[in-house]
mmCIF file with all atom_site columns, C-alpha atoms in Angstrom:
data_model
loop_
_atom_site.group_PDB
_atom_site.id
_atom_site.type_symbol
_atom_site.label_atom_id
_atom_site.label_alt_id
_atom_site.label_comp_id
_atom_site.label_asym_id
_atom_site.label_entity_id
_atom_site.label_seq_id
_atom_site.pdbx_PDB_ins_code
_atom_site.Cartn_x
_atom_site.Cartn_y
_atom_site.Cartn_z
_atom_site.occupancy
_atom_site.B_iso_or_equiv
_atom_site.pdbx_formal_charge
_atom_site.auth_seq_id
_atom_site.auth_comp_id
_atom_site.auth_asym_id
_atom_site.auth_atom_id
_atom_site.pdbx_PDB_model_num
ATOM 1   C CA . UNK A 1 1   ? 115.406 101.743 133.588 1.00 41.00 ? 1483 UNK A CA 1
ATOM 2   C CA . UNK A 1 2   ? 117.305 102.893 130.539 1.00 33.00 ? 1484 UNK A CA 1
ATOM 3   C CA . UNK A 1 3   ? 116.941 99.199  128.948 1.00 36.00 ? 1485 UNK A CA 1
ATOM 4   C CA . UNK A 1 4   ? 113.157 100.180 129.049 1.00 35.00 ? 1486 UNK A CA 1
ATOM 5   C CA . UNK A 1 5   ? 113.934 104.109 127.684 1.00 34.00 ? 1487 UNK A CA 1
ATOM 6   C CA . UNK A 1 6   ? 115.745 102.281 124.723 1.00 32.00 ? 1488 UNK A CA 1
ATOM 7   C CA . UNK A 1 7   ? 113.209 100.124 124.059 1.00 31.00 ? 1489 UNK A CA 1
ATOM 8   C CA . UNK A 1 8   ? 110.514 102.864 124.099 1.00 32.00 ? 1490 UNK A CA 1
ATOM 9   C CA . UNK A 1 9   ? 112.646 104.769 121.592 1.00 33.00 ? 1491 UNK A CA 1
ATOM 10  C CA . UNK A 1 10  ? 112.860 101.788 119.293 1.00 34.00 ? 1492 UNK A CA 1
ATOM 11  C CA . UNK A 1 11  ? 109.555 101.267 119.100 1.00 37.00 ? 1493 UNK A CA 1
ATOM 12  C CA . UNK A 1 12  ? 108.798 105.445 118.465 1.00 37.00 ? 1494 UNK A CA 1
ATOM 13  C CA . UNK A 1 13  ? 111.208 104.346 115.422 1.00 41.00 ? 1495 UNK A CA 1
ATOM 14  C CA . UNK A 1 14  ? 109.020 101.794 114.084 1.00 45.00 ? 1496 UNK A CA 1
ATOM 15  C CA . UNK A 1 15  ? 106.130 104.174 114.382 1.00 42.00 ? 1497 UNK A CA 1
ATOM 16  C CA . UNK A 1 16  ? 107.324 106.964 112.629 1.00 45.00 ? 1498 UNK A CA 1
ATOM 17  C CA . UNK A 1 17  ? 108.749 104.242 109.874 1.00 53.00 ? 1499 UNK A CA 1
ATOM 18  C CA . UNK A 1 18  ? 104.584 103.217 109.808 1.00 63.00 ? 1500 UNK A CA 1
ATOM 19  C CA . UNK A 1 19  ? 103.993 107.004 108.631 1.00 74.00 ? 1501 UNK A CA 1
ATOM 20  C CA . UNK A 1 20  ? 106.921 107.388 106.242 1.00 77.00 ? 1502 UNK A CA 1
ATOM 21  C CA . UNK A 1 21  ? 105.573 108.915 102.949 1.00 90.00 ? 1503 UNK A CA 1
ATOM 22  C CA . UNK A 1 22  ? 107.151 111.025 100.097 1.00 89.00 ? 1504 UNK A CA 1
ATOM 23  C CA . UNK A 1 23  ? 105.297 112.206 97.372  1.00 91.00 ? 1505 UNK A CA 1
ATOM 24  C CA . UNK A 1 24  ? 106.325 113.460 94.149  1.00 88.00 ? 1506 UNK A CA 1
ATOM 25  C CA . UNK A 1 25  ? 104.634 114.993 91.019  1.00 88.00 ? 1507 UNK A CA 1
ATOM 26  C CA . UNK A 1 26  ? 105.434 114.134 87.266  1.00 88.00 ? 1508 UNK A CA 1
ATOM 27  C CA . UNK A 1 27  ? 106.477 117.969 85.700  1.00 86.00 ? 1509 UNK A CA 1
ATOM 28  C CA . UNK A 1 28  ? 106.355 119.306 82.262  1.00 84.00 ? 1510 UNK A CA 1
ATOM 29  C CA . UNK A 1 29  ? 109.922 119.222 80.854  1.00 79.00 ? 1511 UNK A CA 1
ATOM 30  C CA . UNK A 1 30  ? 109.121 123.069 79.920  1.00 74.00 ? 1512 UNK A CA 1
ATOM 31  C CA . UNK A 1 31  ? 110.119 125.070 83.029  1.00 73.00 ? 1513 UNK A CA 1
ATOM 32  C CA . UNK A 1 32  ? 109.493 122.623 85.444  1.00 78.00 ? 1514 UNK A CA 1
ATOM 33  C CA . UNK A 1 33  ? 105.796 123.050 85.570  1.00 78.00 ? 1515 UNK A CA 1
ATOM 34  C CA . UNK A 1 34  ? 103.457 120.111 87.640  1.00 82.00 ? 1516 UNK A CA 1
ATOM 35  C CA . UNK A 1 35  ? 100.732 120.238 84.966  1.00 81.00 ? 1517 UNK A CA 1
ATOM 36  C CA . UNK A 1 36  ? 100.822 116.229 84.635  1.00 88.00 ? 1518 UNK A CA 1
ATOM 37  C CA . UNK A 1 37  ? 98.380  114.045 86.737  1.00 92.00 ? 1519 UNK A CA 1
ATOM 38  C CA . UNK A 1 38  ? 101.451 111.509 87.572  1.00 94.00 ? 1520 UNK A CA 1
ATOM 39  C CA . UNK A 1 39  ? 102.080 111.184 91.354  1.00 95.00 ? 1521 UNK A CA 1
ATOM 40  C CA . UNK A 1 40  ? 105.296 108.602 92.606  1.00 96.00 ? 1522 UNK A CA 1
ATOM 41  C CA . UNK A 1 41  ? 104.347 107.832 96.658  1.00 96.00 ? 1523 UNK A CA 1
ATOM 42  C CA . UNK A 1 42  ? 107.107 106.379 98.598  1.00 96.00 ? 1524 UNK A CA 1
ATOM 43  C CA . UNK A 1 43  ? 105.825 104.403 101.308 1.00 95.00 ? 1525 UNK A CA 1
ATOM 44  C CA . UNK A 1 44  ? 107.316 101.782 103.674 1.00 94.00 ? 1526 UNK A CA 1
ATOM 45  C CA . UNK A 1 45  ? 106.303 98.553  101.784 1.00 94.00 ? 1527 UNK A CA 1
ATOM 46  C CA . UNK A 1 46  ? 105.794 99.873  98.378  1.00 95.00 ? 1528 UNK A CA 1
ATOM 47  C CA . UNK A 1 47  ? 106.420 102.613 95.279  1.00 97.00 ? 1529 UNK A CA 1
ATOM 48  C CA . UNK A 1 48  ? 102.864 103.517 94.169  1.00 96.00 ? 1530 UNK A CA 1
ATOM 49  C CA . UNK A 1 49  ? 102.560 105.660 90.603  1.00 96.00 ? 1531 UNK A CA 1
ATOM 50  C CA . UNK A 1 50  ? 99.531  107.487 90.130  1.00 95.00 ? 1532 UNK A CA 1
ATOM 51  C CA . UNK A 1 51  ? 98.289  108.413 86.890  1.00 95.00 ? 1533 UNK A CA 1
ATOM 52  C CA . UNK A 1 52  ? 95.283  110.340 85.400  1.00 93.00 ? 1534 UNK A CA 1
ATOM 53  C CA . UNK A 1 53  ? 92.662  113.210 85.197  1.00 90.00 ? 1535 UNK A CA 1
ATOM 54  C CA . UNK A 1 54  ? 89.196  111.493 84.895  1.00 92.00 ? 1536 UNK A CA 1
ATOM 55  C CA . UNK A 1 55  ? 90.172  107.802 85.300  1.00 94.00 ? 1537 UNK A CA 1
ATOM 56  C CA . UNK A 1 56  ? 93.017  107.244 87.928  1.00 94.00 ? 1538 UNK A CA 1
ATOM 57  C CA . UNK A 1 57  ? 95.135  104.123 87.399  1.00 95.00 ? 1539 UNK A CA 1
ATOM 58  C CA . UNK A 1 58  ? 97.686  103.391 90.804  1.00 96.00 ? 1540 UNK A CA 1
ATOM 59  C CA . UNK A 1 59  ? 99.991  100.673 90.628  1.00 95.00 ? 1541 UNK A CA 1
ATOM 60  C CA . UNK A 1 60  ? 102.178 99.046  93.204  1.00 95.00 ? 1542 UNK A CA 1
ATOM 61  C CA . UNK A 1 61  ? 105.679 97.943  93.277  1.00 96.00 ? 1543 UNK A CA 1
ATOM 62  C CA . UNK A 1 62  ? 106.828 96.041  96.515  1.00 95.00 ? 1544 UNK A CA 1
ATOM 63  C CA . UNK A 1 63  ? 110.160 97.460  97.294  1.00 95.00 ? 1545 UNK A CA 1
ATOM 64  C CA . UNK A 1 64  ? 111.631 94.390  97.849  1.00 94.00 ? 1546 UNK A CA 1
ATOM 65  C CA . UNK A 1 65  ? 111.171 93.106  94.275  1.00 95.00 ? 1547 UNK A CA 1
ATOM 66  C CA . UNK A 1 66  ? 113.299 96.489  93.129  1.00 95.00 ? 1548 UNK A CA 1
ATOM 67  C CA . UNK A 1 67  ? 116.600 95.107  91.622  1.00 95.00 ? 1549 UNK A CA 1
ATOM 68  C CA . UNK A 1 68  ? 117.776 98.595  90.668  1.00 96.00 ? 1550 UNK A CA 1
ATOM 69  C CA . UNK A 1 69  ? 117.597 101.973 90.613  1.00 97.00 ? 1551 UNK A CA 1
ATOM 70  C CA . UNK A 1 70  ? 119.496 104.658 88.046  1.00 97.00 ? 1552 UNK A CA 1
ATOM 71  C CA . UNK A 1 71  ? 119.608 108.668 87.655  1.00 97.00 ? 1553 UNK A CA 1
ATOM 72  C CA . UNK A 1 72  ? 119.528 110.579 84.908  1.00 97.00 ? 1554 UNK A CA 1
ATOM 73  C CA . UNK A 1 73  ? 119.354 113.897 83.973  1.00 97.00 ? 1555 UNK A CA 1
ATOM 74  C CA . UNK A 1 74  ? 119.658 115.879 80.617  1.00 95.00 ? 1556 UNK A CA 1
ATOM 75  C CA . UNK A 1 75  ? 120.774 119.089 80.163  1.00 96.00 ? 1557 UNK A CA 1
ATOM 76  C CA . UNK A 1 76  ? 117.171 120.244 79.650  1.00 93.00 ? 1558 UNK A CA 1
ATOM 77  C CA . UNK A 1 77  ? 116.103 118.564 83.207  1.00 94.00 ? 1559 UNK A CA 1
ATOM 78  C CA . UNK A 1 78  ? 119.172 120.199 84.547  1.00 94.00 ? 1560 UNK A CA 1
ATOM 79  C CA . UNK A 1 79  ? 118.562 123.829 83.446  1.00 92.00 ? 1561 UNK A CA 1
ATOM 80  C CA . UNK A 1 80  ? 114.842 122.831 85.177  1.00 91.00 ? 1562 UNK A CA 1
ATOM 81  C CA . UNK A 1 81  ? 116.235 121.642 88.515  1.00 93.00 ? 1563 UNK A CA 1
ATOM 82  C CA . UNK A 1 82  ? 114.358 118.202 87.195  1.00 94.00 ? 1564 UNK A CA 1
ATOM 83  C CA . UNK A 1 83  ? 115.613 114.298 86.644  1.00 96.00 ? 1565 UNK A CA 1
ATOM 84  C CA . UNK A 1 84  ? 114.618 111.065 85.852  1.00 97.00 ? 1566 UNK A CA 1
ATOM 85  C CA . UNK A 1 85  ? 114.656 107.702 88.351  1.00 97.00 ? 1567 UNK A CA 1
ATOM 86  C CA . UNK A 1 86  ? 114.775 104.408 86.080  1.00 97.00 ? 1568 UNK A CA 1
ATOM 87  C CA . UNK A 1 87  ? 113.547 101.211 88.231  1.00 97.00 ? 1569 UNK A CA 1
ATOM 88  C CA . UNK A 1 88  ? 114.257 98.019  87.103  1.00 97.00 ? 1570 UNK A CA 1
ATOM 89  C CA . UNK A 1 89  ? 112.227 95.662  89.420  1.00 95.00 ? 1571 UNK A CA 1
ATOM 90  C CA . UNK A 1 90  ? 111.016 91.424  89.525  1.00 94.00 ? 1572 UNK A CA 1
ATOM 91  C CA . UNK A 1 91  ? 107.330 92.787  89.441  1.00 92.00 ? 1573 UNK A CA 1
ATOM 92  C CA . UNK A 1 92  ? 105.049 91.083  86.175  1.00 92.00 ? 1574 UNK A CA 1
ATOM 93  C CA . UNK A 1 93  ? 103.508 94.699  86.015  1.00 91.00 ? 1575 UNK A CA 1
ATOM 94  C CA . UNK A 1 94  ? 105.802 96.916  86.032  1.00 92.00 ? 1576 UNK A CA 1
ATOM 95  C CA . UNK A 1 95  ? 109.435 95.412  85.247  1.00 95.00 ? 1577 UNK A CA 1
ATOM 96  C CA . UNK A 1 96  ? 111.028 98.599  84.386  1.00 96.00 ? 1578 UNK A CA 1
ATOM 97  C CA . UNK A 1 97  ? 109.306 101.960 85.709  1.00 96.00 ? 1579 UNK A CA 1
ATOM 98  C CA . UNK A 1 98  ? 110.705 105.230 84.403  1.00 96.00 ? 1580 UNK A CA 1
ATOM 99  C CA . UNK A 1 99  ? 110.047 108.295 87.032  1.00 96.00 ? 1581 UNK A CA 1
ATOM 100 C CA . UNK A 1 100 ? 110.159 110.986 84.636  1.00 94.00 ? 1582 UNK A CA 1
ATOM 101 C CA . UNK A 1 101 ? 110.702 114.502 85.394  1.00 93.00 ? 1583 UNK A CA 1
ATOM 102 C CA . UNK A 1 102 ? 110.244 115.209 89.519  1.00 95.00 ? 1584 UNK A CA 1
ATOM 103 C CA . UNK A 1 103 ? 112.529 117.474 91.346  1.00 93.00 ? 1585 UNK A CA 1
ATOM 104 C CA . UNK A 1 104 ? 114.736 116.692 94.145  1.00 93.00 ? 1586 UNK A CA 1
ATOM 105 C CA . UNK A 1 105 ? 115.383 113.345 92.466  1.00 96.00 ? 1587 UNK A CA 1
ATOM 106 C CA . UNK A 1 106 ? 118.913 112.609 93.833  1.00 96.00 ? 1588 UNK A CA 1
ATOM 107 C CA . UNK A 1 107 ? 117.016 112.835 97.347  1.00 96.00 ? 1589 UNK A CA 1
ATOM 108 C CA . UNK A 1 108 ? 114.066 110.445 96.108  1.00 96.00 ? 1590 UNK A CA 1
ATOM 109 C CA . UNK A 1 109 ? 116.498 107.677 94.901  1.00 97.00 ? 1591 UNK A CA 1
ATOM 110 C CA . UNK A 1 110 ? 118.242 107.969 97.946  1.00 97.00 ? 1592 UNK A CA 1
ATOM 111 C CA . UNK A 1 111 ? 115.383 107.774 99.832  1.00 96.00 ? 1593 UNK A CA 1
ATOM 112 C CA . UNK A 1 112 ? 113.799 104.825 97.514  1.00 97.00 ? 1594 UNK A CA 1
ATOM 113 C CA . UNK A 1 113 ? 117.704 103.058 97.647  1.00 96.00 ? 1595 UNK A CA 1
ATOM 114 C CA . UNK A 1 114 ? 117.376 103.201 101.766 1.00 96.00 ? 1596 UNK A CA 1
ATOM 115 C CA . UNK A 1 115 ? 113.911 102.165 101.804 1.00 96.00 ? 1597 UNK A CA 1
ATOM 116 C CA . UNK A 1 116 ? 114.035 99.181  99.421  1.00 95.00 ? 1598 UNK A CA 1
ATOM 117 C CA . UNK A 1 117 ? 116.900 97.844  101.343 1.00 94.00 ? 1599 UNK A CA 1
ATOM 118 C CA . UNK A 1 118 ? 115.524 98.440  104.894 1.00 94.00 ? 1600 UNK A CA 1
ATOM 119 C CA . UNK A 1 119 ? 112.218 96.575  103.662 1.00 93.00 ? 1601 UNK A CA 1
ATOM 120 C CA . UNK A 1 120 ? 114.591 93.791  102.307 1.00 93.00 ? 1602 UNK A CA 1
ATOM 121 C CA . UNK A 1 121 ? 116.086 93.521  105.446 1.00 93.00 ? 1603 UNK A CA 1
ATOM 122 C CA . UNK A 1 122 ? 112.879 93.124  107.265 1.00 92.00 ? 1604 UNK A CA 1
ATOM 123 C CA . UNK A 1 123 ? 111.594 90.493  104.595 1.00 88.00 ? 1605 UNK A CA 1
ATOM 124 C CA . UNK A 1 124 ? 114.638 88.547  105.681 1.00 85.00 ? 1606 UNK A CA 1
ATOM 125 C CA . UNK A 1 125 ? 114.884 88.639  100.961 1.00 78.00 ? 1607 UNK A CA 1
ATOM 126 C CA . UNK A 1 126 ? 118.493 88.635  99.719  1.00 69.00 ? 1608 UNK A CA 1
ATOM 127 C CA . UNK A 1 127 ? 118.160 89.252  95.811  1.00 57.00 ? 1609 UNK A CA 1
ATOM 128 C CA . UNK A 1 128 ? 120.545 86.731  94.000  1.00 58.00 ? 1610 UNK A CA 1
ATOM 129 C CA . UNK A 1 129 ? 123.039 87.536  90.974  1.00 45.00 ? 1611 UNK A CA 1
ATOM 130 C CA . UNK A 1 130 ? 121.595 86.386  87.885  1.00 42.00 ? 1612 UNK A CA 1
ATOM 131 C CA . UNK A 1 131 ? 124.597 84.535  85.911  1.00 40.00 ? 1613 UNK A CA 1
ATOM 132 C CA . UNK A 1 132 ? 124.931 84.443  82.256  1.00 44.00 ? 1614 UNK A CA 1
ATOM 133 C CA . UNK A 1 133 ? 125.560 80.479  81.725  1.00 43.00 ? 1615 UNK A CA 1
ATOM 134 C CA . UNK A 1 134 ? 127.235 81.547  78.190  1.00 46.00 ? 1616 UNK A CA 1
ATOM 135 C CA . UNK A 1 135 ? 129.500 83.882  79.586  1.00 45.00 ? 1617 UNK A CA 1
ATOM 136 C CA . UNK A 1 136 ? 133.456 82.797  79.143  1.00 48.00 ? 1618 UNK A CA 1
ATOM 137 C CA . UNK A 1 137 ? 134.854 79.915  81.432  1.00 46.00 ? 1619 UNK A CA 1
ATOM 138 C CA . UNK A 1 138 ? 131.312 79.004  82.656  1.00 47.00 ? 1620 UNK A CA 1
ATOM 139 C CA . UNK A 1 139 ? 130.852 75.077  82.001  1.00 45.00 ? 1621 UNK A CA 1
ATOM 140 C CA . UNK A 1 140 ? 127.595 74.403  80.702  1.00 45.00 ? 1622 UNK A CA 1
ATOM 141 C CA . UNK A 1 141 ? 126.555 71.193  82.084  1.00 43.00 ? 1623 UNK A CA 1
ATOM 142 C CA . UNK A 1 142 ? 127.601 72.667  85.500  1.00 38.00 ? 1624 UNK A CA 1
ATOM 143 C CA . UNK A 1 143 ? 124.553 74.794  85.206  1.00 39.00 ? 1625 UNK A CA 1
ATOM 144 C CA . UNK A 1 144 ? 121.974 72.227  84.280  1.00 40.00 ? 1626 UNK A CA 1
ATOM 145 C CA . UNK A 1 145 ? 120.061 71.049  87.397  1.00 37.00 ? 1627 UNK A CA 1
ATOM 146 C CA . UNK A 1 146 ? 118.396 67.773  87.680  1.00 42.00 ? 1628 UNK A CA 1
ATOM 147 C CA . UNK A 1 147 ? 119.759 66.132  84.373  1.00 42.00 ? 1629 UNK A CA 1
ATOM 148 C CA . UNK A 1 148 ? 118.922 62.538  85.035  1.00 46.00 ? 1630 UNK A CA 1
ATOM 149 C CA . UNK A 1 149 ? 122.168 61.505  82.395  1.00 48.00 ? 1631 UNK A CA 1
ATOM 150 C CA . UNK A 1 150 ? 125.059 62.692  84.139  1.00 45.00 ? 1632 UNK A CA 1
ATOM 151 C CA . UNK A 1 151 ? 127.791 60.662  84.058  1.00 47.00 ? 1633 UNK A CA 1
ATOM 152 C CA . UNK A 1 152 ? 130.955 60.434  86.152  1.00 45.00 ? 1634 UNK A CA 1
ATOM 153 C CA . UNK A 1 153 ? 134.381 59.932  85.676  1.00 44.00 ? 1635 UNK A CA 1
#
């Protein structure tokens, strides 16, 4: 019986994971106003940016194609309460997003840094290292795949 109360609970979990959404608005740098038609939604699957008055544009980032995420705030965000989110991601459309000017952003990237890795997780995707192959002590020829003249010793 409590097998079959845990497994109820875990599958609440995934429910309320379904319905996970944060939204925040783009602000004027000038007193932290929301007079910009930018919206970031954080969903389950994907970072959606909003944009426009008369003609709406949305684009999509899958999270699992985020490589990175950075803070920044200046002192002018700072006296606002505001900050800025850059997102480097493997997307063709977007490969780096800047979230510019939202409050509570140390609680969105946390929230974006959790999500991104539980939807990597459940993608079964493990993001590689890129390697520089002219950094020092790296052997070039080690790094070419499928030369057809290798020789051997």
């Amino acid at each position: 019986q409590r097998a079959e109360e845990n497994r109820i609970g875990v599958g609440a979990a995934d429910e309320e994971q379904e319905d996970f959404e944060v939204r925040e608005r783009k602000r004027l740098l000038f007193f932290g106003l929301p007079f910009t038609f930018t919206t970031y939604t954080l969903r389950p699957k994907k970072l959606t940016v909003s944009a426009g008055l008369f003609t709406t544009v949305e684009d999509d980032i899958l999270l699992y194609r985020i490589k990175d995420t950075s803070l920044k705030r200046t002192l002018w965000q700072k006296l606002f309460r505001l900050g800025s989110i850059a997102v480097a991601s493997s997307d063709h459309s977007i490969p780096e997003l800047v979230i510019k000017n939202i409050r509570n952003v140390r609680e969105f990237k946390e929230l974006l840094d959790e999500q991104v890795e539980k939807e990597r997780i459940r993608m079964r995707f493990r993001a590689g290292e890129f390697m520089d192959t002219e950094s020092e002590g790296c052997d070039e020829e080690y790094h070419q795949f499928g030369s057809a003249d290798t020789e051997e010793p």
